[in-house]
Coordinates of C-alpha atoms and ligand atoms in Angstrom, one line a residue:
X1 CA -50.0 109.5 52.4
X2 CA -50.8 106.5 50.1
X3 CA -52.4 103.4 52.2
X4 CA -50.2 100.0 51.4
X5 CA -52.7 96.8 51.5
X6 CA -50.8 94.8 54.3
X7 CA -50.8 91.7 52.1
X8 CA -51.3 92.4 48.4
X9 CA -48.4 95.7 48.8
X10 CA -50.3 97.5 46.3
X11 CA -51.7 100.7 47.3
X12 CA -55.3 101.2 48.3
X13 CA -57.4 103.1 46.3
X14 CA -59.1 105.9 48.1
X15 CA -63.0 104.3 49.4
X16 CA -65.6 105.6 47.1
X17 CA -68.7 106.3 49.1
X18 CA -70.7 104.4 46.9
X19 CA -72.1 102.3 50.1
X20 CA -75.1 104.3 51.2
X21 CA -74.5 103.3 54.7
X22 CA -72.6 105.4 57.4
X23 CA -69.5 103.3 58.5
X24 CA -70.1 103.9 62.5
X25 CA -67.5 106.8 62.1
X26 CA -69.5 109.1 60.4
X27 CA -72.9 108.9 61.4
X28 CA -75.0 110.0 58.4
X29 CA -76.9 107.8 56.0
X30 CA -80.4 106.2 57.7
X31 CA -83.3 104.6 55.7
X32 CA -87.0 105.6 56.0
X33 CA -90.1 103.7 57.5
X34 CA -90.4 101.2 54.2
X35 CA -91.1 97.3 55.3
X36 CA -87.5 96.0 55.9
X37 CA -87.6 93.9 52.9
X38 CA -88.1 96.8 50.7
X39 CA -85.6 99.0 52.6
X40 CA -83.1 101.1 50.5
X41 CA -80.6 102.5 52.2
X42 CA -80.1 106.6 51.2
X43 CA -78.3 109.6 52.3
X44 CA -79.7 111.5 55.1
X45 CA -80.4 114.8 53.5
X46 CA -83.5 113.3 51.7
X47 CA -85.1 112.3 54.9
X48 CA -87.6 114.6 56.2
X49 CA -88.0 115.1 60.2
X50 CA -87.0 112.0 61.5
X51 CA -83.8 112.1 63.2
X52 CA -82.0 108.9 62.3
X53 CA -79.4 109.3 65.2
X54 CA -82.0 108.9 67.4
X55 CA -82.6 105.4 66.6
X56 CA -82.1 102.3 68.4
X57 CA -82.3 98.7 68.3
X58 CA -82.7 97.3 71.8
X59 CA -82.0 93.0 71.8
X60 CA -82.7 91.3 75.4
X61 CA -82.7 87.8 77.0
X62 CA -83.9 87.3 80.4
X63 CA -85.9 84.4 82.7
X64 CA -89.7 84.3 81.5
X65 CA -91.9 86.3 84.1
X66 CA -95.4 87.8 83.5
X67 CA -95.8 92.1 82.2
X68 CA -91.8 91.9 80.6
X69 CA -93.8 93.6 77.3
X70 CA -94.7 96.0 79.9
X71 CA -92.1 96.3 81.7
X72 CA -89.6 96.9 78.7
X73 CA -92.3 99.3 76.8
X74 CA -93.2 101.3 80.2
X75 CA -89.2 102.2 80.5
X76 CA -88.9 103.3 76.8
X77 CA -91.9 105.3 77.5
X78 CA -90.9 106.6 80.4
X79 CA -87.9 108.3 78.5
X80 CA -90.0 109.4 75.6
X81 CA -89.1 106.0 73.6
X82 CA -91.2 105.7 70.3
X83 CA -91.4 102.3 69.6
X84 CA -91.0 101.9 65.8
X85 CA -90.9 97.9 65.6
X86 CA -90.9 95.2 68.6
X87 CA -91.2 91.2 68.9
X88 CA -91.0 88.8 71.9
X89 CA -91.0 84.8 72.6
X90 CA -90.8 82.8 75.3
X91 CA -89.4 79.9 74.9
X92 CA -91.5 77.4 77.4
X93 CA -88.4 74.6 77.3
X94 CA -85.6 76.9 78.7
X95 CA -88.2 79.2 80.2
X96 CA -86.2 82.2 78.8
X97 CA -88.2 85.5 77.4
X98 CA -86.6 86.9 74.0
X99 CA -87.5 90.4 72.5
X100 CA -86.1 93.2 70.0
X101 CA -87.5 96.4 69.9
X102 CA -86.9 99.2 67.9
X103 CA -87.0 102.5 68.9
X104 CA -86.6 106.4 68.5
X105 CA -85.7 108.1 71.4
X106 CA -84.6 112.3 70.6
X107 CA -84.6 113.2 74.5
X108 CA -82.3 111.3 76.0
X109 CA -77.9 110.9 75.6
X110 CA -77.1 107.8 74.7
X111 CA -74.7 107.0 77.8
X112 CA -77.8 108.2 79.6
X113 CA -79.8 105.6 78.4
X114 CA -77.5 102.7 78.9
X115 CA -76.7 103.5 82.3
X116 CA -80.6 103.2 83.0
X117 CA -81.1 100.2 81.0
X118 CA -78.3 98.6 83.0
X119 CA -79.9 99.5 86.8
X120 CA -83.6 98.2 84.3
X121 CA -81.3 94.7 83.5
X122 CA -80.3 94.2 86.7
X123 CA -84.2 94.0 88.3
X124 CA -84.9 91.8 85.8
X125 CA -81.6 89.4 85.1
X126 CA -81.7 90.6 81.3
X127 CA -78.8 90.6 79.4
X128 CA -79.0 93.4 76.5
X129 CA -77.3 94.6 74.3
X130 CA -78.1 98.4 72.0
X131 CA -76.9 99.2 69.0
X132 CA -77.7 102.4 66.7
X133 CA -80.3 101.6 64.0
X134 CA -78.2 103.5 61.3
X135 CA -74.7 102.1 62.2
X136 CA -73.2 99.5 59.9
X137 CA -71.8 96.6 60.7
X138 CA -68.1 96.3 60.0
X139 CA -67.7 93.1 58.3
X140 CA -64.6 91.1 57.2
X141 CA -65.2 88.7 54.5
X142 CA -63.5 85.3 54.0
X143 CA -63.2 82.9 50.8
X144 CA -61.5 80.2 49.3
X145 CA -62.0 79.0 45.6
X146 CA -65.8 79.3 44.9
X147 CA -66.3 83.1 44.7
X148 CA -70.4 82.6 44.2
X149 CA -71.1 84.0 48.0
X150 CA -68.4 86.3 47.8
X151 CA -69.6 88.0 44.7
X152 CA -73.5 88.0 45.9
X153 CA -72.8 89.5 49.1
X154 CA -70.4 92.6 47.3
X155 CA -73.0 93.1 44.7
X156 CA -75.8 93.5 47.8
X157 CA -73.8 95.7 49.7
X158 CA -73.1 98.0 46.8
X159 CA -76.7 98.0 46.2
X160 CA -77.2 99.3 49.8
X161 CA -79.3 95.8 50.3
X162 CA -76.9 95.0 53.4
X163 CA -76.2 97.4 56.4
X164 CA -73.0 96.3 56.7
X165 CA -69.1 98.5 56.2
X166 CA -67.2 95.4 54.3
X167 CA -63.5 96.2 55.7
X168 CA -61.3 93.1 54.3
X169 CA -61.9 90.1 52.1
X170 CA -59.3 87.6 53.5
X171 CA -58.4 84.2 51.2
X172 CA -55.9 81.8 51.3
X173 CA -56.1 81.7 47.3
X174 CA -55.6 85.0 45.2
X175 CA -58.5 84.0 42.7
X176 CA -60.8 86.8 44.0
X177 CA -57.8 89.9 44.3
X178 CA -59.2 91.3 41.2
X179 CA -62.7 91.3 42.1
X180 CA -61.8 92.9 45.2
X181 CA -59.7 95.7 43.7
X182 CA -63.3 96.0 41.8
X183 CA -64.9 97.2 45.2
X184 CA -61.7 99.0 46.2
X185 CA -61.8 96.0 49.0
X186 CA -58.2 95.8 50.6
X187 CA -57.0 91.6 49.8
X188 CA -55.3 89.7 52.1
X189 CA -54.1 86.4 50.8
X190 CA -53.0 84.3 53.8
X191 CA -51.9 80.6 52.4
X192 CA -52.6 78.2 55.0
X193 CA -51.3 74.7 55.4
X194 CA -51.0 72.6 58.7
X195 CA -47.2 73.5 58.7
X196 CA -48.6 77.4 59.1
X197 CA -52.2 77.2 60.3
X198 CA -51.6 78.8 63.5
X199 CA -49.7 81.7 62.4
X200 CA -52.4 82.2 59.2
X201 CA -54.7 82.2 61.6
X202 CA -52.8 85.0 64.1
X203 CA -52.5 87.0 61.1
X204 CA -56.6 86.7 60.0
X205 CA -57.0 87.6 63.8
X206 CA -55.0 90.8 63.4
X207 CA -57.0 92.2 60.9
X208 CA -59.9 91.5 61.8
X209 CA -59.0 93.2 65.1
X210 CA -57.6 96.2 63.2
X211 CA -60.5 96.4 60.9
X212 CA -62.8 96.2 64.1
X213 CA -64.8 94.2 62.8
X214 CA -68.1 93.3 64.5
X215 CA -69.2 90.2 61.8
X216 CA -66.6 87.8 59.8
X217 CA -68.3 85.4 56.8
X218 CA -67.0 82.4 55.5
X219 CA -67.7 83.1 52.3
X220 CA -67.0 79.4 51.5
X221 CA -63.7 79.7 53.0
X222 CA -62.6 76.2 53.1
X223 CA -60.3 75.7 56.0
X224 CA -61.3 74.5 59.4
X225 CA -60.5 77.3 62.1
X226 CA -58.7 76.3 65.3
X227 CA -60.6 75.8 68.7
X228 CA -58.8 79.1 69.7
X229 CA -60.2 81.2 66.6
X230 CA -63.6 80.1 66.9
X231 CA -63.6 81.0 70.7
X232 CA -62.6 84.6 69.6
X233 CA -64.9 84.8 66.8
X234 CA -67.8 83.3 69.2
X235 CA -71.1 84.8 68.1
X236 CA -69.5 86.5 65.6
X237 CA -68.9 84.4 62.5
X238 CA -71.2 83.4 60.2
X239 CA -70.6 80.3 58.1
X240 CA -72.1 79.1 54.6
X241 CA -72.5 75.3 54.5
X242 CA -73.5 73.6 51.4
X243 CA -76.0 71.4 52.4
X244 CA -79.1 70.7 54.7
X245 CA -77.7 70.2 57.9
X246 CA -77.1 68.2 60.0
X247 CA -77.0 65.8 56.5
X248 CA -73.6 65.9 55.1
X249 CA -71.4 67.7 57.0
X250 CA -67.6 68.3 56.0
X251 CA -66.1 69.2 52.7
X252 CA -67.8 67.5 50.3
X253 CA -71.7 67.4 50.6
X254 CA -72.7 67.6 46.9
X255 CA -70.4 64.2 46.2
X256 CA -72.7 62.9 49.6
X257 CA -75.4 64.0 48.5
X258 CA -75.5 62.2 45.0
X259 CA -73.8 59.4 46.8
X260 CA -77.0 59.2 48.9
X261 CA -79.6 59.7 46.1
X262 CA -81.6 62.5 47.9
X263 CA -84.4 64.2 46.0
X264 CA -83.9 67.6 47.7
X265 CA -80.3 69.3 48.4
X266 CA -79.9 72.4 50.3
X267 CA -77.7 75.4 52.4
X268 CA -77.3 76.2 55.9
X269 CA -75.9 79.2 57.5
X270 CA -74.6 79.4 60.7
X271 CA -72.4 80.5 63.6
X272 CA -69.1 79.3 63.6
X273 CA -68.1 76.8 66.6
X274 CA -65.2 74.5 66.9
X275 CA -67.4 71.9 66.3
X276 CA -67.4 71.2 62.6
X277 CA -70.9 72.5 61.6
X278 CA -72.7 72.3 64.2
X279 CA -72.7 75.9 65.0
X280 CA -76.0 77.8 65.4
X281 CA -78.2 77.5 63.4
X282 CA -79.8 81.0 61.3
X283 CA -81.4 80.2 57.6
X284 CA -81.5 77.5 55.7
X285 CA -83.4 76.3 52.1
X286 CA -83.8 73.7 49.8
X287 CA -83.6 72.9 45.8
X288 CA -85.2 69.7 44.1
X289 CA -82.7 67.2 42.9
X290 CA -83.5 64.5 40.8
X291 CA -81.4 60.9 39.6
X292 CA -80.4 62.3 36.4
X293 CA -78.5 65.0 38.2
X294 CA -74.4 64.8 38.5
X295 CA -72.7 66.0 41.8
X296 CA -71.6 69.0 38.9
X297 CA -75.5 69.5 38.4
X298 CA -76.0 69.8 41.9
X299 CA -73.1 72.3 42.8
X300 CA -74.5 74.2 40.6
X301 CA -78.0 74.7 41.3
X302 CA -76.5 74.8 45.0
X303 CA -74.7 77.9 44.3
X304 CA -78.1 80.2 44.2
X305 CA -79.1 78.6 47.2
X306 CA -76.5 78.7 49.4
X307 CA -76.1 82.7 47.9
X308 CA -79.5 83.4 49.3
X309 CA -79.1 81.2 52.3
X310 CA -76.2 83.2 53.7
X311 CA -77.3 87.2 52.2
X312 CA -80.6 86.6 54.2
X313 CA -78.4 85.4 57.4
X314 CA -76.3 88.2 57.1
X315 CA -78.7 90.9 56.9
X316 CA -80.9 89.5 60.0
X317 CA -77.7 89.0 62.0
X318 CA -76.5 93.2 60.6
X319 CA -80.2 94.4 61.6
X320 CA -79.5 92.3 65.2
X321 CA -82.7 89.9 64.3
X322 CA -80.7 86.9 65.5
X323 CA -80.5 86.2 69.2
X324 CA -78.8 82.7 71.0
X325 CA -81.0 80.8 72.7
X326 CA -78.1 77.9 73.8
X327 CA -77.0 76.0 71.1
X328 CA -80.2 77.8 68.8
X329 CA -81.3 80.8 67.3
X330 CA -84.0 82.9 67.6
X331 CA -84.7 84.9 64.4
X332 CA -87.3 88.2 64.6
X333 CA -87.3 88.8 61.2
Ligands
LIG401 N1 -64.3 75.5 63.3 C1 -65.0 75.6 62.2 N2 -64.3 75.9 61.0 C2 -65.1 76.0 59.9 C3 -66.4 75.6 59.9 C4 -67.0 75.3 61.1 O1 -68.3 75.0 61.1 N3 -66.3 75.3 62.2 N4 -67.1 75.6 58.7 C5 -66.2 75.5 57.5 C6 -66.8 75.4 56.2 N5 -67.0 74.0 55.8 C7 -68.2 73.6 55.6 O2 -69.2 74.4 55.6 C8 -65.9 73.1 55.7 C9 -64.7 73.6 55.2 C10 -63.6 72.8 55.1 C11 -63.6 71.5 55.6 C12 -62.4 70.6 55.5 O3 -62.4 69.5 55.8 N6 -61.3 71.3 55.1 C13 -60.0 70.6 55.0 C14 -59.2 71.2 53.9 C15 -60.0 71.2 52.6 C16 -59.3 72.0 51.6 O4 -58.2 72.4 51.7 O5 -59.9 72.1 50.5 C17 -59.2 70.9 56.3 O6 -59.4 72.0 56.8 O7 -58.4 70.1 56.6 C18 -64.8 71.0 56.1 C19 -65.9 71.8 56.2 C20 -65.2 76.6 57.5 N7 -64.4 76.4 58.8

């Protein structure tokens, strides 16, 4: 039976399988032991013994005590844990210990293990979360007019540069419907005024609930999203900002930023909070700027930074590097 985009009515062209990552319903498709920024993502038939299944990424926050290293690898090792790749910090001003650890672990179910890591948490007052090293995450992408992000992160995740399962591209313009239909990406163009914010925003909620998606982007999606959206997205969404925050927050930093005269303009990503931009921070960078340049010049040579800015964000916060510390990040890349 033909599958009817909700919004655009077209039909949906059968998914190619061109991603080389396995959506989290069909659990094939791991990458081999190559530094992560050199990882290609391939098929699991050209991997030799290593059981990619097996693999876990383990994320945990919890009061700073002495032997938590220990403690942490001792369990794992207890249950025949092989620990692949592992980072800690403490941070000394909240007095809260941080670590990721990845690890194989053949010998054990994996409702088996998270019962024993949650009687572990408990001893220890660590909240943790687990997630399988091959599983994607699904991802629902959202854009207004400037398509630059949009277009970086589809090209990426073809390229298998992105563990991510891009579900929906949502946008209250059509521009970007054909480069969608490109990636056989279903479209959902939701206008939005302040006449029909809140039902725009019910509607964005109900797919990304159908899509189950674990990650939205604001692809440089342009609308401000209600207190109530951003409470449900908490942790979740991932904002490009097109400047060095906290200078020029709000909808027009490049016009601030020539205003101002600043010799160096820049991109922030980071998580979405009711509080305009002043979510999270997880990666930002700089470009020079000089007197000759118009606020044209500058959106310009913004657009590769702010492309690179949020791609890098994504994939740390797909590969579960970033983990809240309060109103921070910590970042194990
Ligand atoms: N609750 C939040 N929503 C959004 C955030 C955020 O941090 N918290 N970031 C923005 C993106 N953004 C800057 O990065 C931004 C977008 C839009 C505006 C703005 O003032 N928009 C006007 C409408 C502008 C238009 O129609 O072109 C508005 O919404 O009234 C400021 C900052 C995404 N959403």
């Amino acid at each position: 039976m033909k599958r009817i985009c909700s919004s655009s009515r077209l039909p949906c062209r059968p998914r190619t399988t061109a991603r080389s990552y396995a959506s989290t319903s069909s659990a094939e498709g791991p990458c081999r032991r190559r530094p992560t920024s050199q990882r290609r993502y391939r098929p699991a038939a050209t991997i030799g013994a290593y059981d990619p299944n097996s693999s876990y990424i383990l994320t945990l926050s919890c009061p700073d005590r002495v032997g938590l290293v220990h403690a942490v690898s001792g369990f794992l090792a207890e249950r025949n844990g092989n620990i692949e790749e592992a980072a800690q910090y403490n941070d000394k001003a909240t007095g809260l210990f941080f670590m990721r650890v990845q690890f194989a672990c053949e010998s054990i179910e994996l409702a088996t293990l998270k019962d024993d890591l949650s009687a572990f948490a408990e001893k220890y007052d660590i909240r943790w979360s687990l997630h399988a090293t091959i599983a994607a995450m699904k991802t629902v992408l959202m854009v207004s007019r400037e398509g630059h992000c949009l277009n970086d992160l589809l090209f990426r995740w073809k390229s298998g540069l992105l563990p991510i399962d891009i579900r929906a591209i949502i946008s209250n313009h059509r521009d970007f419907y054909q480069l969608a239909a490109s990636y056989n990406i279903p479209f959902h163009h939701i206008p939005v005024s302040a006449a029909t914010k809140a039902q725009a925003e019910a509607r964005q909620f109900e797919i990304i609930e159908a899509e189950g998606a674990e990650l939205v982007v604001l692809a440089r999606y342009m609308q401000v999203l209600s207190d109530d959206l951003c409470r449900k997205l908490a942790g979740r969404a991932i904002n490009i900002h097109h400047s060095f925050l906290p200078s020029f927050k709000g909808a027009k930093p490049y016009y601030q930023a020539h205003d101002r005269g600043v010799k160096l303009i820049g991109a922030t990503a980071h998580y979405v909070t009711a509080d305009l931009d002043e979510g999270p921070i997880i990666e930002q960078d700089v470009a020079r700027a000089s007197h000759s340049d118009t606020v044209e010049d500058l959106t310009a040579r913004g657009r590769d930074t702010e492309s690179q800015v949020l791609a890098r964000a994504v994939k740390w916060h797909s590969e579960h590097r970033v983990l809240m510390n309060g109103h921070k990040t910590v970042i194990f890349k």
